[in-house]
Amino acid sequence: MKNRLRELRLLKGQLTQEELARRVGVSRQTIFAIEKGNYHPSVKLALKLARELDTRVEEIFHLEEND
Amino acid sequence: MDSRHMQWAFLEPAGLAVFAALGFWVHPGFWLGAVPALFFRAILREFGLLQDLDEREYLLSLRASHWAFILTLMLATAYVLVSPSIAADRTNQEIAILLFVPLAVRFFLQLGMTYSPRRAGTLIGLLFGTLWLLFAVLSHGISAGTLSEGAIGLIILGTALLSWFFPKPAGILFFLEALVAGYFVMKAGQLPSVRFILMLLFPLPLFLCGILLCLVHKEEGEITDAD
């Protein structure tokens, strides 16, 4: 699974990892892990991220060919 | 450590210090309390009373525990295998049997979490009854001993089969069987350590079946339940 979290976060007024983490109630390391593709968030966290970035989950995350 | 966790960080050291002090100055039995004190936050988390970790941190905590479980069992098994006194020392044999306890607990817990209480209770009963029957046949062969010992296995199997149709009455029957098994274990006159292991091996799975089956909700008790 690929994601555009970092890109969308920076588009949202240079939002920092720390600030996004605070808003969705996780640690900064978790945001970092998601951006690096090392952790796939739950549906609930994905929805929270989408809400904070004023977008839809599908805009942030998308499946790859072999998924 | 994340700053969000700092307010909880004192819990384990504080609990450990209290039980260590009590164990040192009052009674050694208090040392037993140090074990749950060490895992105080983890226990609170499992009951939903503490939410200090986000979902990724919680997953990592579970994975760390999983690996610790595997490594601990491997080390303990290796120690028992290479211990020179294993054949002569009865205590070591008891430790070897005790190694099965965490494996059994893990198996039963996973079963209970994967399936509904009704199905898990029935499965544990069927498994336990079958193992009992096999043990009776393998240890006595074709003899009167197999019949008398095997009859207990058949009773457990019968209760397990009954539980599929009537979970709550079968659960009560399992409780009674656990009580009877516990009575015979206590009456056997073994060393306390052996009795402790026998209690873990025999009455406990039956007691667990009883709890699971008594937890079954009315609608879940329908025969058509397919989970």
XYZ file of C-alpha atoms in Angstrom:
294
model
C 0.000 0.000 0.000
C 1.311 3.437 -0.948
C 0.386 6.743 0.607
C 0.615 10.486 -0.034
C 0.469 11.492 3.603
C 3.675 13.509 3.609
C 2.721 15.345 0.414
C -0.788 16.167 1.629
C 0.479 17.150 5.066
C 2.906 19.673 3.570
C 0.175 20.963 1.277
C -1.939 21.640 4.354
C 0.028 24.738 5.363
C 3.313 23.000 6.138
C 1.698 20.978 8.906
C 4.417 19.285 10.975
C 4.414 15.594 11.861
C 4.243 16.596 15.507
C 1.167 18.760 14.996
C -0.654 16.199 12.855
C 0.182 13.521 15.422
C -1.236 15.680 18.203
C -4.435 16.342 16.269
C -5.146 12.672 15.546
C -3.932 11.428 18.956
C -0.885 9.383 18.029
C 2.868 9.750 18.444
C 5.057 11.578 15.933
C 6.872 8.289 15.319
C 3.600 6.728 14.166
C 3.066 9.496 11.587
C 6.672 9.002 10.472
C 6.160 5.220 10.180
C 2.988 5.716 8.119
C 4.704 8.180 5.787
C 7.590 5.769 5.278
C 5.120 2.956 4.524
C 6.334 0.956 7.518
C 2.964 0.956 9.225
C -0.529 0.660 7.795
C -3.010 2.503 10.009
C -6.395 1.223 11.094
C -9.507 2.435 9.292
C -10.257 4.694 12.263
C -6.848 6.395 12.165
C -6.990 6.659 8.371
C -10.349 8.412 8.643
C -8.984 10.775 11.300
C -6.014 11.633 9.096
C -8.316 12.283 6.163
C -10.492 14.529 8.311
C -7.512 16.564 9.509
C -6.205 16.956 5.964
C -9.656 17.815 4.562
C -9.563 14.995 2.085
C -10.770 11.432 1.548
C -8.994 8.274 2.690
C -8.563 7.127 -0.917
C -6.659 10.344 -1.640
C -4.123 9.470 1.054
C -3.857 5.700 0.690
C -4.044 3.502 -2.365
C -3.395 -0.152 -3.098
C -0.572 -1.269 -5.347
C -0.869 -3.814 -8.179
C 0.255 -6.770 -6.107
C -1.804 -5.914 -2.981
C 9.775 7.475 25.865
C 7.081 9.728 24.457
C 6.114 12.616 26.721
C 2.471 11.423 26.606
C 3.509 8.401 28.688
C 5.504 10.143 31.392
C 2.620 10.417 33.843
C 2.234 6.608 33.810
C 5.913 5.738 33.878
C 6.088 5.621 37.675
C 3.452 2.878 38.005
C 5.665 -0.187 37.531
C 8.674 1.002 39.574
C 6.350 2.154 42.377
C 4.443 -1.163 42.443
C 7.655 -3.132 42.254
C 9.192 -1.114 45.109
C 6.131 -1.650 47.334
C 6.030 -5.423 46.797
C 9.808 -5.761 47.049
C 9.758 -3.899 50.384
C 6.877 -6.025 51.679
C 8.597 -9.199 50.413
C 11.853 -8.230 52.079
C 10.543 -7.025 55.441
C 7.130 -8.647 55.919
C 6.794 -11.961 54.072
C 8.518 -13.473 50.996
C 5.063 -14.271 49.575
C 4.707 -10.589 48.672
C 7.331 -11.072 45.961
C 4.558 -12.770 43.983
C 2.855 -9.384 43.724
C 5.934 -7.980 41.991
C 5.044 -9.905 38.808
C 1.694 -8.185 38.132
C 3.288 -4.933 39.351
C 5.861 -5.266 36.575
C 3.067 -5.583 34.021
C 0.715 -3.146 35.713
C 0.248 -0.799 32.741
C -0.047 -3.730 30.316
C -2.802 -5.266 32.468
C -4.677 -1.951 32.696
C -4.404 -1.603 28.918
C -5.871 -5.057 28.318
C -8.914 -4.123 30.403
C -9.273 -0.822 28.537
C -8.525 1.213 31.681
C -5.395 2.843 30.295
C -4.947 4.286 26.821
C -1.379 5.538 26.880
C -0.286 3.972 23.576
C -1.475 4.652 20.073
C -2.422 1.733 17.842
C 1.071 1.269 16.366
C 2.767 1.419 19.764
C 0.229 -1.067 21.119
C 0.890 -3.439 18.212
C 4.641 -3.152 18.803
C 4.129 -3.824 22.514
C 2.176 -6.995 21.664
C 4.847 -8.112 19.201
C 7.585 -7.514 21.771
C 5.639 -9.624 24.289
C 5.163 -12.335 21.668
C 8.899 -12.555 21.002
C 9.673 -12.428 24.716
C 7.276 -15.356 25.204
C 8.966 -17.425 22.479
C 12.495 -16.641 23.682
C 11.653 -17.283 27.330
C 10.157 -20.669 26.500
C 13.134 -21.562 24.304
C 15.602 -20.606 27.038
C 13.635 -22.420 29.741
C 13.312 -25.543 27.558
C 17.017 -25.450 26.735
C 17.833 -25.131 30.426
C 15.639 -28.104 31.343
C 17.113 -30.194 28.497
C 20.745 -29.575 29.390
C 20.310 -29.625 33.156
C 22.401 -32.579 34.415
C 20.050 -33.208 37.330
C 16.903 -33.444 35.209
C 16.618 -37.243 35.467
C 17.370 -37.416 39.171
C 15.757 -34.293 40.520
C 11.998 -34.399 40.756
C 11.805 -30.600 41.032
C 13.293 -30.255 37.569
C 10.737 -32.683 36.186
C 8.041 -30.465 37.641
C 9.628 -27.446 35.978
C 9.593 -29.370 32.689
C 5.856 -30.011 33.089
C 5.312 -26.370 34.055
C 6.698 -25.347 30.661
C 3.505 -26.716 29.129
C 1.369 -24.341 31.187
C 2.120 -21.101 29.251
C 1.677 -22.998 25.978
C -1.678 -24.334 27.115
C -2.769 -20.915 28.401
C -1.821 -19.311 25.089
C -3.674 -21.995 23.144
C -6.832 -21.702 25.241
C -6.784 -17.894 25.222
C -6.395 -17.763 21.454
C -9.202 -20.257 21.062
C -11.419 -18.208 23.363
C -10.636 -14.967 21.529
C -10.985 -16.433 18.029
C -14.269 -18.237 18.460
C -17.473 -17.466 20.323
C -17.536 -18.596 23.995
C -19.863 -21.429 23.025
C -17.679 -22.816 20.276
C -14.480 -22.313 22.282
C -15.979 -24.078 25.320
C -17.142 -27.002 23.205
C -13.801 -27.278 21.384
C -11.776 -27.236 24.614
C -14.084 -29.891 26.105
C -13.800 -32.117 23.020
C -10.026 -31.716 22.907
C -9.582 -32.353 26.616
C -11.900 -35.403 26.587
C -10.119 -36.874 23.553
C -6.694 -36.344 25.129
C -7.910 -37.978 28.334
C -9.193 -41.012 26.380
C -5.951 -41.300 24.426
C -3.932 -41.033 27.626
C -6.043 -43.794 29.231
C -5.618 -46.146 26.246
C -1.887 -45.451 25.857
C -1.083 -45.904 29.541
C -3.209 -49.012 30.262
C -3.701 -50.698 26.885
C -6.662 -53.095 26.738
C -7.509 -53.486 30.404
C -10.003 -52.680 33.152
C -7.894 -49.589 33.986
C -8.599 -48.189 30.520
C -12.322 -48.633 31.078
C -12.400 -46.862 34.418
C -10.054 -44.052 33.376
C -11.522 -43.834 29.883
C -15.003 -43.432 31.348
C -13.960 -40.027 32.722
C -12.829 -39.008 29.242
C -16.166 -40.193 27.848
C -18.070 -38.131 30.432
C -16.064 -35.035 29.431
C -16.665 -35.767 25.739
C -20.368 -36.286 26.416
C -20.564 -32.937 28.234
C -18.743 -31.250 25.350
C -21.229 -32.687 22.851
C -24.125 -31.652 25.083
C -22.714 -28.117 25.241
C -23.366 -27.601 21.546
C -27.101 -27.950 22.126
C -27.439 -26.804 25.752
C -24.464 -24.560 26.539
C -25.445 -23.310 30.003
C -26.437 -26.705 31.549
C -23.269 -28.181 30.047
C -21.285 -25.286 31.519
C -22.669 -26.097 34.975
C -21.777 -29.772 34.402
C -18.227 -28.723 33.499
C -18.034 -26.745 36.758
C -19.122 -29.861 38.680
C -16.586 -32.007 36.832
C -13.897 -29.436 37.646
C -14.884 -29.608 41.321
C -14.731 -33.417 41.325
C -11.367 -33.361 39.500
C -10.086 -30.779 41.987
C -11.249 -32.913 44.906
C -9.382 -35.972 43.614
C -6.246 -33.913 42.936
C -6.309 -32.536 46.488
C -7.055 -36.002 47.901
C -4.190 -37.630 45.998
C -1.776 -36.672 48.788
C 0.976 -35.508 46.485
C 3.529 -32.812 47.239
C 2.019 -29.283 47.104
C 4.059 -28.465 43.988
C 2.777 -31.588 42.193
C -0.784 -30.830 43.283
C -0.415 -27.322 41.884
C 0.637 -28.682 38.481
C -2.118 -31.303 38.522
C -4.659 -28.571 39.297
C -3.427 -26.655 36.252
C -3.600 -29.725 34.038
C -6.962 -31.235 35.036
C -9.573 -29.069 36.795
C -8.527 -25.794 35.173
C -9.492 -26.616 31.524
C -12.840 -27.966 32.769
C -13.369 -24.827 34.837
C -12.517 -22.721 31.765
C -15.111 -24.641 29.706
C -17.654 -23.924 32.441
C -16.912 -20.180 32.397
C -17.017 -19.939 28.590
C -20.283 -21.858 28.271
C -21.975 -19.891 31.049
C -21.033 -16.695 29.179
C -23.057 -17.770 26.124
C -25.904 -15.352 25.392
C -29.351 -16.707 24.692
C -29.410 -15.846 20.986
C -25.911 -17.242 20.554
C -27.061 -20.527 22.031
C -29.172 -21.336 18.990
C -28.135 -24.489 17.179
C -27.961 -22.554 13.935
C -25.094 -20.408 15.257
C -22.349 -20.526 12.643
C -19.412 -18.354 13.581
